[in-house]
Short mmCIF file of C-alpha atoms in Angstrom, two decimals:
data_model
loop_
_atom_site.label_atom_id
_atom_site.label_comp_id
_atom_site.label_asym_id
_atom_site.label_seq_id
_atom_site.Cartn_x
_atom_site.Cartn_y
_atom_site.Cartn_z
CA MET A 4 17.59 -18.62 -36.34
CA PRO A 5 16.73 -15.65 -33.62
CA ASN A 6 17.31 -16.35 -29.93
CA GLU A 7 13.90 -17.53 -28.02
CA LYS A 8 13.44 -14.88 -25.53
CA ILE A 9 10.31 -16.52 -23.80
CA ARG A 10 8.41 -19.62 -23.93
CA PHE A 11 5.22 -20.77 -22.52
CA GLU A 12 5.13 -24.17 -21.88
CA GLY A 13 1.33 -25.68 -21.39
CA VAL A 14 0.69 -22.71 -19.02
CA THR A 15 -2.67 -23.66 -16.93
CA LYS A 16 -4.10 -20.76 -14.57
CA ARG A 17 -7.39 -21.19 -12.90
CA TYR A 18 -9.12 -19.55 -10.26
CA GLY A 19 -11.46 -22.13 -8.60
CA ALA A 20 -13.26 -23.77 -10.76
CA LEU A 21 -12.78 -21.52 -14.15
CA THR A 22 -9.95 -22.05 -16.50
CA VAL A 23 -8.63 -18.46 -17.42
CA LEU A 24 -5.48 -20.46 -19.24
CA ASP A 25 -5.70 -23.49 -20.90
CA LYS A 26 -2.30 -25.03 -21.75
CA LEU A 27 -0.88 -22.34 -23.05
CA ASP A 28 2.09 -22.58 -25.57
CA LEU A 29 3.40 -19.45 -26.80
CA SER A 30 7.16 -18.66 -27.83
CA ILE A 31 8.52 -14.89 -28.37
CA ASN A 32 11.92 -14.22 -30.09
CA GLU A 33 14.47 -11.73 -29.03
CA GLY A 34 13.28 -8.39 -30.60
CA GLU A 35 9.61 -9.60 -31.57
CA VAL A 36 6.89 -7.46 -31.16
CA VAL A 37 3.76 -9.36 -30.09
CA THR A 38 0.26 -7.99 -29.21
CA ILE A 39 -2.33 -10.20 -27.89
CA ILE A 40 -6.26 -9.10 -28.65
CA GLY A 41 -9.44 -10.93 -27.77
CA PRO A 42 -12.75 -10.17 -25.83
CA SER A 43 -12.63 -9.16 -22.79
CA GLY A 44 -12.43 -12.06 -20.24
CA SER A 45 -10.60 -14.10 -22.82
CA GLY A 46 -7.51 -14.27 -20.49
CA LYS A 47 -5.25 -11.93 -22.48
CA THR A 48 -4.30 -9.99 -19.21
CA THR A 49 -3.52 -13.15 -16.89
CA VAL A 50 -0.70 -14.09 -19.74
CA LEU A 51 1.25 -10.75 -18.43
CA ARG A 52 0.00 -10.99 -14.82
CA CYS A 53 1.60 -14.83 -15.52
CA LEU A 54 4.76 -13.67 -16.90
CA MET A 55 5.44 -10.96 -14.44
CA THR A 56 4.85 -13.48 -11.49
CA LEU A 57 1.49 -11.31 -10.25
CA GLU A 58 -0.08 -14.35 -10.57
CA SER A 59 1.18 -18.37 -9.59
CA ILE A 60 0.15 -20.70 -11.99
CA GLU A 61 -1.01 -24.10 -11.63
CA ASP A 62 0.56 -25.96 -14.07
CA GLY A 63 3.13 -25.91 -17.00
CA VAL A 64 6.40 -23.35 -17.16
CA ILE A 65 7.33 -20.04 -18.48
CA ARG A 66 10.68 -19.68 -19.72
CA ILE A 67 12.94 -16.50 -20.03
CA ASP A 68 16.15 -17.00 -22.22
CA GLY A 69 15.84 -20.80 -21.68
CA GLU A 70 15.45 -20.34 -17.79
CA PRO A 71 12.41 -21.54 -16.17
CA LEU A 72 10.76 -18.24 -14.07
CA ASN A 73 8.45 -19.67 -11.49
CA MET A 74 10.32 -22.63 -11.30
CA MET A 75 14.33 -23.44 -10.98
CA GLU A 76 16.31 -26.21 -11.28
CA ARG A 77 18.54 -27.72 -8.36
CA ASP A 78 20.12 -31.11 -8.55
CA GLY A 79 18.55 -31.59 -11.95
CA THR A 80 14.95 -31.39 -11.07
CA LEU A 81 12.57 -28.63 -10.85
CA VAL A 82 11.60 -26.90 -7.83
CA PRO A 83 9.46 -23.71 -7.01
CA ALA A 84 11.77 -20.74 -7.52
CA SER A 85 13.25 -19.11 -4.45
CA THR A 86 12.36 -15.25 -3.36
CA GLY A 87 15.85 -14.61 -4.76
CA HIS A 88 14.90 -16.66 -8.21
CA LEU A 89 12.20 -14.55 -9.10
CA ARG A 90 14.08 -11.34 -7.97
CA LYS A 91 16.94 -12.03 -10.63
CA MET A 92 14.71 -13.01 -13.42
CA ARG A 93 12.08 -10.30 -12.72
CA ARG A 94 15.12 -7.67 -13.71
CA LYS A 95 14.31 -8.73 -16.87
CA LEU A 96 11.24 -8.01 -17.13
CA GLY A 97 9.49 -4.49 -17.21
CA MET A 98 5.42 -3.80 -17.14
CA VAL A 99 3.87 -0.65 -17.88
CA PHE A 100 -0.27 -0.95 -16.29
CA GLN A 101 -3.77 0.31 -17.72
CA SER A 102 -3.83 2.18 -14.56
CA PHE A 103 -0.15 3.52 -14.78
CA ASN A 104 0.25 2.82 -11.03
CA LEU A 105 2.73 5.63 -10.67
CA PHE A 106 3.99 6.46 -6.67
CA PRO A 107 1.35 9.44 -5.84
CA HIS A 108 3.72 10.55 -3.42
CA LEU A 109 7.05 11.12 -5.56
CA THR A 110 7.53 13.56 -7.96
CA VAL A 111 8.08 12.72 -12.15
CA LEU A 112 11.74 12.90 -11.73
CA GLN A 113 11.45 10.45 -8.02
CA ASN A 114 9.34 8.41 -9.61
CA CYS A 115 12.01 7.46 -12.49
CA ALA A 116 14.85 7.77 -10.51
CA GLU A 117 14.00 6.16 -7.20
CA PRO A 118 13.18 2.24 -8.27
CA PRO A 119 16.58 1.97 -9.80
CA VAL A 120 18.09 3.00 -6.41
CA LEU A 121 16.10 1.23 -4.68
CA ALA A 122 15.65 -2.01 -6.18
CA LEU A 123 18.91 -2.71 -8.25
CA GLY A 124 21.53 -0.30 -6.28
CA VAL A 125 22.19 2.03 -8.72
CA LYS A 126 23.64 5.32 -7.71
CA ARG A 127 21.56 8.19 -6.89
CA ASP A 128 23.53 10.51 -9.16
CA GLU A 129 23.26 8.25 -11.89
CA ALA A 130 19.70 6.90 -11.75
CA ARG A 131 18.84 10.91 -11.42
CA LYS A 132 20.50 11.49 -14.73
CA ARG A 133 19.29 8.42 -16.69
CA ALA A 134 15.28 9.47 -15.30
CA GLN A 135 16.01 12.90 -16.71
CA GLU A 136 17.11 11.36 -20.40
CA LEU A 137 14.25 9.01 -20.28
CA LEU A 138 11.80 11.92 -19.49
CA GLU A 139 13.32 13.81 -22.20
CA MET A 140 12.63 10.88 -24.56
CA VAL A 141 8.99 10.58 -23.80
CA GLY A 142 8.76 14.37 -23.70
CA MET A 143 7.78 15.09 -19.93
CA SER A 144 11.26 16.76 -18.84
CA ASP A 145 9.45 19.78 -18.04
CA LYS A 146 6.99 18.09 -15.99
CA HIS A 147 10.01 16.35 -13.45
CA ALA A 148 8.75 18.06 -11.03
CA HIS A 149 5.22 17.45 -10.58
CA TYR A 150 3.40 15.13 -8.56
CA PRO A 151 1.10 12.26 -11.00
CA ALA A 152 -1.86 13.81 -9.39
CA GLN A 153 -1.08 17.31 -11.91
CA LEU A 154 -1.07 15.70 -15.02
CA SER A 155 -3.32 14.06 -17.47
CA GLY A 156 -3.72 10.60 -17.92
CA GLY A 157 -1.35 10.15 -20.88
CA GLN A 158 1.35 12.34 -19.41
CA GLN A 159 1.05 9.98 -16.64
CA GLN A 160 1.27 6.96 -19.09
CA ARG A 161 4.27 8.45 -20.39
CA VAL A 162 6.02 8.61 -17.21
CA ALA A 163 5.27 5.03 -16.52
CA ILE A 164 6.64 4.43 -19.51
CA ALA A 165 9.82 6.63 -18.75
CA ARG A 166 9.64 4.58 -14.97
CA THR A 167 10.16 0.99 -16.57
CA LEU A 168 12.87 1.85 -18.86
CA ALA A 169 14.81 2.91 -15.76
CA MET A 170 14.75 -0.25 -14.80
CA GLN A 171 16.73 -1.20 -17.79
CA PRO A 172 14.81 -4.41 -18.54
CA ASP A 173 15.43 -6.42 -22.10
CA ILE A 174 11.20 -7.52 -21.98
CA LEU A 175 8.80 -4.81 -21.94
CA VAL A 176 4.95 -5.40 -20.97
CA PHE A 177 2.04 -3.19 -21.92
CA ASP A 178 -1.16 -4.20 -20.56
CA GLU A 179 -3.88 -2.46 -22.38
CA PRO A 180 -1.80 0.78 -21.95
CA THR A 181 -4.16 3.41 -23.62
CA SER A 182 -7.47 1.84 -22.47
CA ALA A 183 -7.73 4.45 -18.90
CA LEU A 184 -6.67 7.22 -21.52
CA ASP A 185 -9.28 10.04 -22.97
CA PRO A 186 -9.51 10.04 -26.86
CA GLU A 187 -7.05 12.80 -27.17
CA THR A 188 -4.34 11.85 -25.29
CA ILE A 189 -4.03 7.93 -26.55
CA GLU A 190 -1.98 9.31 -29.08
CA GLU A 191 0.85 10.73 -26.91
CA VAL A 192 1.26 7.61 -25.65
CA THR A 193 0.85 5.18 -28.72
CA SER A 194 3.76 7.37 -30.71
CA VAL A 195 6.04 6.60 -27.75
CA ILE A 196 5.36 2.67 -27.74
CA ARG A 197 5.84 3.15 -31.60
CA ALA A 198 9.08 4.81 -31.01
CA LEU A 199 10.20 1.84 -28.66
CA ALA A 200 9.24 -0.96 -30.88
CA VAL A 201 10.87 0.75 -33.98
CA LYS A 202 13.97 2.35 -32.81
CA HIS A 203 14.98 -0.09 -30.06
CA SER A 204 15.48 -3.56 -29.84
CA TYR A 205 13.02 -4.22 -27.01
CA THR A 206 10.96 -8.06 -27.22
CA MET A 207 7.51 -6.43 -26.26
CA LEU A 208 4.54 -8.18 -25.16
CA MET A 209 1.41 -6.06 -25.45
CA VAL A 210 -2.27 -6.40 -24.75
CA THR A 211 -4.56 -3.82 -26.21
CA HIS A 212 -8.12 -2.80 -27.74
CA GLN A 213 -6.56 -0.69 -30.64
CA ILE A 214 -6.66 -2.69 -33.50
CA ASP A 215 -4.77 -0.24 -35.76
CA PHE A 216 -2.20 0.49 -33.37
CA ALA A 217 -1.60 -3.30 -32.87
CA HIS A 218 -1.24 -3.66 -36.73
CA ASP A 219 1.38 -1.04 -37.08
CA ILE A 220 3.90 -2.26 -34.26
CA SER A 221 3.59 -5.78 -34.02
CA ASP A 222 5.20 -8.52 -35.86
CA ARG A 223 2.90 -11.10 -34.69
CA ILE A 224 -0.67 -11.11 -33.48
CA CYS A 225 -2.38 -13.45 -31.15
CA PHE A 226 -5.91 -13.64 -31.22
CA PHE A 227 -7.17 -15.01 -27.96
CA ASP A 228 -10.43 -16.41 -27.04
CA LYS A 229 -11.47 -18.90 -23.87
CA GLY A 230 -7.47 -19.04 -22.53
CA ARG A 231 -6.30 -20.16 -25.79
CA ILE A 232 -4.96 -18.98 -29.11
CA VAL A 233 -7.28 -19.31 -31.87
CA GLU A 234 -4.97 -17.74 -34.40
CA GLN A 235 -1.42 -16.05 -34.61
CA GLY A 236 0.37 -14.96 -37.42
CA PRO A 237 1.61 -11.52 -38.80
CA PRO A 238 -0.86 -8.71 -38.65
CA ALA A 239 -1.72 -9.18 -42.45
CA ALA A 240 -2.95 -12.00 -41.74
CA VAL A 241 -4.69 -12.34 -38.74
CA ILE A 242 -5.95 -8.83 -39.15
CA ASP A 243 -6.51 -8.22 -42.62
CA ALA A 244 -7.60 -11.61 -43.61
CA PRO A 245 -8.33 -13.83 -40.58
CA SER A 246 -9.01 -17.47 -41.42
CA GLU A 247 -10.43 -18.77 -38.03
CA ALA A 248 -14.40 -17.66 -37.91
CA ARG A 249 -14.39 -16.30 -34.14
CA THR A 250 -11.22 -14.23 -35.34
CA GLN A 251 -13.55 -12.80 -38.19
CA GLN A 252 -16.79 -12.25 -35.85
CA PHE A 253 -14.52 -10.54 -32.95
CA LEU A 254 -12.58 -8.11 -35.79
CA SER A 255 -16.38 -7.36 -37.25
CA LYS A 256 -17.65 -6.18 -33.97
CA VAL A 257 -14.78 -4.53 -33.24
CA ALA A 258 -14.96 -2.48 -37.00
CA GLN A 259 -18.08 -1.84 -36.15
CA ALA A 260 -17.38 -0.36 -32.82
CA ARG A 261 -15.52 1.83 -34.54
CA MET B 25 -20.70 30.05 45.58
CA ASP B 26 -17.22 31.30 46.50
CA TRP B 27 -14.21 31.04 45.12
CA ARG B 28 -11.05 31.11 47.04
CA TRP B 29 -7.38 32.13 44.98
CA ASP B 30 -5.29 31.67 48.08
CA PHE B 31 -7.27 28.06 48.27
CA THR B 32 -6.77 27.31 44.99
CA PHE B 33 -3.04 28.52 44.87
CA ASP B 34 -1.83 26.94 48.14
CA THR B 35 -3.64 23.54 48.36
CA VAL B 36 -5.21 22.73 44.78
CA LEU B 37 -2.70 23.46 42.24
CA PRO B 38 0.31 22.19 44.51
CA ARG B 39 -1.61 18.64 44.82
CA ILE B 40 -3.37 18.63 41.58
CA LEU B 41 -0.45 19.29 39.28
CA PRO B 42 1.58 15.89 40.08
CA GLY B 43 -1.81 14.32 39.14
CA LEU B 44 -1.64 16.31 35.73
CA TRP B 45 2.10 14.77 35.02
CA VAL B 46 0.38 11.35 36.04
CA THR B 47 -2.52 11.67 33.43
CA VAL B 48 0.12 12.87 30.85
CA GLU B 49 2.45 9.63 31.45
CA VAL B 50 -0.21 7.48 31.38
CA THR B 51 -1.89 8.58 28.44
CA PHE B 52 1.29 9.07 26.38
CA LEU B 53 2.86 5.67 27.85
CA SER B 54 -0.83 3.87 27.24
CA PHE B 55 -0.70 5.44 23.83
CA ILE B 56 2.71 3.81 22.63
CA LEU B 57 1.56 0.44 23.67
CA THR B 58 -1.87 0.94 21.54
CA LEU B 59 0.03 1.90 18.74
CA VAL B 60 2.45 -1.08 18.97
CA LEU B 61 -0.50 -3.56 19.75
CA GLY B 62 -2.52 -1.85 17.39
CA LEU B 63 -0.05 -2.55 14.78
CA VAL B 64 0.42 -6.15 15.92
CA LEU B 65 -3.11 -7.05 15.82
CA MET B 66 -3.59 -5.29 12.36
CA LEU B 67 -1.17 -7.47 10.99
CA ALA B 68 -2.48 -10.68 12.26
CA ARG B 69 -5.59 -9.61 11.15
CA ARG B 70 -4.19 -9.54 8.08
CA SER B 71 -2.74 -12.92 8.36
CA ARG B 72 -2.94 -15.45 5.79
CA SER B 73 -3.49 -17.98 8.79
CA ARG B 74 -7.06 -18.39 9.05
CA ILE B 75 -6.58 -19.20 12.86
CA ILE B 76 -4.72 -16.24 13.71
CA SER B 77 -6.74 -13.46 11.88
CA PHE B 78 -9.92 -15.11 13.21
CA ALA B 79 -8.51 -14.73 16.44
CA ALA B 80 -7.54 -11.30 15.85
CA GLY B 81 -10.58 -10.11 14.39
CA GLU B 82 -12.90 -11.82 17.38
CA PHE B 83 -10.17 -9.84 20.03
CA ILE B 84 -10.84 -6.78 18.38
CA GLU B 85 -14.76 -7.29 18.59
CA PHE B 86 -14.65 -8.36 21.84
CA MET B 87 -12.50 -5.18 22.66
CA ARG B 88 -14.94 -3.13 20.95
CA GLY B 89 -17.81 -4.24 23.30
CA MET B 90 -16.29 -3.81 26.51
CA PRO B 91 -16.29 -0.66 28.67
CA LEU B 92 -12.93 0.33 29.53
CA LEU B 93 -13.67 0.32 33.49
CA VAL B 94 -14.50 -3.45 33.06
CA VAL B 95 -11.02 -3.99 31.37
CA ILE B 96 -9.34 -2.12 34.34
CA PHE B 97 -11.01 -3.80 37.05
CA PHE B 98 -10.51 -7.45 34.81
CA LEU B 99 -6.46 -6.71 34.92
CA PHE B 100 -5.87 -5.03 38.66
CA PHE B 101 -8.20 -7.58 40.60
CA LEU B 102 -7.61 -10.66 38.38
CA LEU B 103 -3.74 -10.13 37.70
CA PRO B 104 -3.05 -10.74 40.90
CA GLU B 105 -5.15 -14.05 40.67
CA VAL B 106 -2.11 -15.78 38.42
CA ASN B 107 0.55 -14.34 40.22
CA ILE B 108 1.28 -11.02 38.11
CA TYR B 109 1.59 -7.94 40.43
CA LEU B 110 1.30 -4.33 38.63
CA ALA B 111 1.37 -1.58 40.26
CA PRO B 112 -1.90 0.64 39.62
CA PHE B 113 0.33 2.85 37.29
CA TRP B 114 1.43 0.19 35.13
CA THR B 115 -2.16 -1.70 35.40
CA GLY B 116 -3.80 1.60 34.50
CA VAL B 117 -1.49 1.85 31.21
CA LEU B 118 -1.76 -1.98 30.15
CA ALA B 119 -5.50 -1.76 30.63
CA MET B 120 -5.51 1.43 28.38
CA GLY B 121 -3.10 0.00 25.92
CA ILE B 122 -4.50 -3.16 25.11
CA TYR B 123 -8.18 -1.29 25.15
CA ASN B 124 -7.27 1.18 22.89
CA ALA B 125 -5.43 -1.19 20.53
CA ALA B 126 -8.64 -2.41 19.09
CA PRO B 127 -9.66 0.88 17.30
CA ALA B 128 -6.25 1.67 16.58
CA ALA B 129 -5.77 -1.81 14.96
CA GLU B 130 -9.24 -0.74 12.30
CA ILE B 131 -7.85 2.57 11.81
CA MET B 132 -4.66 1.20 10.69
CA ARG B 133 -6.16 -1.38 8.76
CA GLY B 134 -8.17 1.32 6.87
CA GLY B 135 -5.43 3.34 6.25
CA LEU B 136 -3.70 0.04 4.18
CA GLN B 137 -6.72 -0.74 2.63
CA ALA B 138 -6.90 2.98 1.21
CA VAL B 139 -3.94 1.94 -0.65
CA PRO B 140 -4.52 0.24 -4.26
CA LYS B 141 -3.42 -2.75 -5.26
CA GLY B 142 -1.88 -1.09 -7.80
CA GLN B 143 0.70 0.28 -5.90
CA TRP B 144 1.64 -3.19 -5.00
CA GLU B 145 1.26 -4.34 -7.87
CA ALA B 146 3.72 -1.89 -9.22
CA ALA B 147 6.30 -2.45 -6.57
CA HIS B 148 6.35 -6.19 -7.51
CA ALA B 149 7.07 -5.18 -11.30
CA LEU B 150 9.60 -2.64 -10.24
CA ASN B 151 11.60 -5.45 -7.94
CA TYR B 152 11.16 -3.57 -4.89
CA SER B 153 12.13 -6.34 -1.82
CA THR B 154 9.08 -6.64 0.82
CA TYR B 155 10.94 -4.14 2.95
CA ARG B 156 11.37 -1.51 0.25
CA THR B 157 7.82 -1.95 -0.61
CA TRP B 158 6.51 -1.47 2.89
CA ARG B 159 9.13 1.51 3.18
CA ASN B 160 9.11 2.99 0.23
CA VAL B 161 5.41 2.62 -1.29
CA ILE B 162 3.07 1.73 0.87
CA LEU B 163 3.43 3.07 4.35
CA PRO B 164 4.16 6.71 3.39
CA GLN B 165 0.87 6.30 1.30
CA ALA B 166 -1.06 4.78 4.33
CA ILE B 167 0.27 7.11 7.01
CA GLY B 168 -1.20 10.10 6.02
CA PRO B 169 -4.99 8.81 6.04
CA VAL B 170 -4.43 7.44 9.74
CA VAL B 171 -3.09 10.39 11.56
CA PRO B 172 -6.59 11.84 12.02
CA GLY B 173 -7.95 8.88 13.35
CA LEU B 174 -4.99 8.16 15.73
CA GLY B 175 -5.01 11.45 16.80
CA ASN B 176 -8.45 11.24 17.97
CA LEU B 177 -8.00 8.35 19.85
CA LEU B 178 -5.20 10.55 21.46
CA ILE B 179 -7.65 12.87 22.85
CA LEU B 180 -9.96 10.22 23.59
CA ALA B 181 -7.17 8.38 25.60
CA PHE B 182 -6.73 11.59 27.49
CA LYS B 183 -10.34 11.73 28.39
CA GLU B 184 -10.29 8.16 29.86
CA THR B 185 -7.35 8.61 32.53
CA PRO B 186 -10.34 9.37 35.10
CA LEU B 187 -11.62 5.76 34.82
CA LEU B 188 -8.08 5.15 36.27
CA SER B 189 -8.95 6.70 39.83
CA PHE B 190 -10.94 3.13 40.07
CA VAL B 191 -8.20 1.58 41.02
CA ALA B 192 -6.24 4.32 42.95
CA VAL B 193 -4.42 5.82 40.10
CA PRO B 194 -3.44 9.21 41.37
CA GLU B 195 -4.27 11.06 38.37
CA MET B 196 -6.02 14.38 38.39
CA PRO B 197 -9.77 13.64 39.31
CA ASP B 198 -8.34 11.63 42.04
CA ALA B 199 -6.58 14.02 43.70
CA ALA B 200 -9.54 16.29 42.97
CA ARG B 201 -11.67 14.44 45.26
CA ARG B 202 -9.10 13.93 47.79
CA ILE B 203 -8.64 17.43 48.46
CA ALA B 204 -12.81 17.76 48.42
CA SER B 205 -13.07 15.17 50.89
CA GLU B 206 -10.52 16.99 53.24
CA THR B 207 -11.90 20.23 52.93
CA TYR B 208 -15.59 19.91 51.89
CA ARG B 209 -14.53 22.22 49.32
CA PHE B 210 -15.40 21.34 45.67
CA THR B 211 -15.83 24.61 43.44
CA GLU B 212 -12.10 24.82 43.18
CA PRO B 213 -10.50 21.53 42.84
CA LEU B 214 -12.98 20.30 40.50
CA THR B 215 -12.59 23.63 38.51
CA VAL B 216 -8.94 23.10 38.22
CA VAL B 217 -9.38 19.81 36.89
CA GLY B 218 -11.62 21.00 33.86
CA ILE B 219 -9.63 23.63 32.79
CA LEU B 220 -6.78 21.78 32.91
CA PHE B 221 -8.25 18.42 31.05
CA LEU B 222 -9.31 21.66 28.58
CA ILE B 223 -5.48 22.82 28.24
CA LEU B 224 -4.63 19.06 27.43
CA SER B 225 -7.06 18.74 24.93
CA LEU B 226 -6.23 21.76 23.33
CA ALA B 227 -2.92 20.82 23.36
CA SER B 228 -3.47 17.63 22.06
CA ALA B 229 -5.27 18.68 19.31
CA LEU B 230 -2.78 21.23 17.93
CA LEU B 231 0.03 18.77 18.25
CA ILE B 232 -2.30 17.07 15.79
CA ARG B 233 -3.40 19.54 13.56
CA LEU B 234 0.67 20.40 13.51
CA VAL B 235 1.40 16.64 12.53
CA GLU B 236 -1.37 16.35 9.95
CA ARG B 237 -0.15 19.79 8.46
CA HIS B 238 3.74 18.09 8.73
CA MET B 239 2.01 15.50 6.06
CA LEU B 240 0.45 17.58 3.69
CA THR B 241 3.00 19.65 2.92
CA GLU B 242 5.05 16.51 2.86
CA ASN B 243 2.45 15.04 0.39
CA ARG B 244 1.49 17.63 -1.61
CA TYR B 245 0.09 15.07 -4.11
CA ALA B 246 -3.09 15.21 -2.41
CA LYS B 247 -3.93 18.41 -4.50
#
């Protein structure tokens, strides 16, 4: 029985009258690669944002390693999490954004070396060394002195992945990592993510519109619509032979677009 | 029109130069107050409390729609009514400081809004503390766009100081007028004042350009 790493229990998120996540239950095991697919506005990205505590949730609990994220236990009851608790829990999480969000005033190397120093208290020399190794891994070490504005989208996203890894998370969250990229540069990013999924034991949760890529690297696909999981299972089932009509409809639309 | 050099150097300059010093002092002291108050106003305007943000917004609008002279008179004649007695010099510093805080707050708010939301989210996802988020992510990006606007405000402040002569702050035009009314010679004192203001404005413009240049070399990312 593998360890459960992340668990959403009845998570509900509303924006005013609009329910974006409707009593979501989702469990992800250690080392598992789970990809969420589905139409725009179905709440896919919101799942990631709630996990990253970028959004608050109205109801339910998110657990990481069994421990509540948005709440904490005090005297046997659950109370809203303190800043300290949130920071402790977030240490396990790393996020890669659709729009990279690199720090434009820092060089590539500083982007990867500064966060561990400032947020984890890692020694400067050590952080630099580790950042150099990570940039090597994503194939960006020759650009270490460049600023983000001098790089292509694909290069920026590879740096952003290195920056996320520099924080030594156990869970990697990818929010449409290739959606803002030119078609030619998508491959350089997906190959980095593929290497992380295959060679390393990260638990990964990803949202993407690249169905083939999702099929390739995922252990499990969740098809999302209107804030609910319509269908989930291994790619061979959900993508190749979907059983729900809504999933079939979505995938045939995507296939047509290709 | 005749111009007398001996009068210019023996009478005009010695009496106007102290005024120059007053002008510089009032401007810089009030500008410091402007920066501090502007920051407070800007933060108040961004406050999550509706009341605080509304009050700050209304104050900014009120100050924008008000001539500086009215603010100076207001403080000079009405503060004593509530038993606050300030020297004219400090009334001037206070009036200009408060008056320019409103546009300063708007300039700073603009700079802050220019930082994309994704930068806050990246700092959050990287587990930065609130202090680190401001100090290492947001402010380095917000300061650059703000420097030219605040620099303009500083030059405007120099040019506003003559208004303080209405409440007897002994700055340059005030000294010039006194000389003129005693000697019936207007040409030399007013010309000297004009030239000194020009020098001040050029010097501060140069200072601002240097700061901007410094920011640009610091932040080459601007491409």
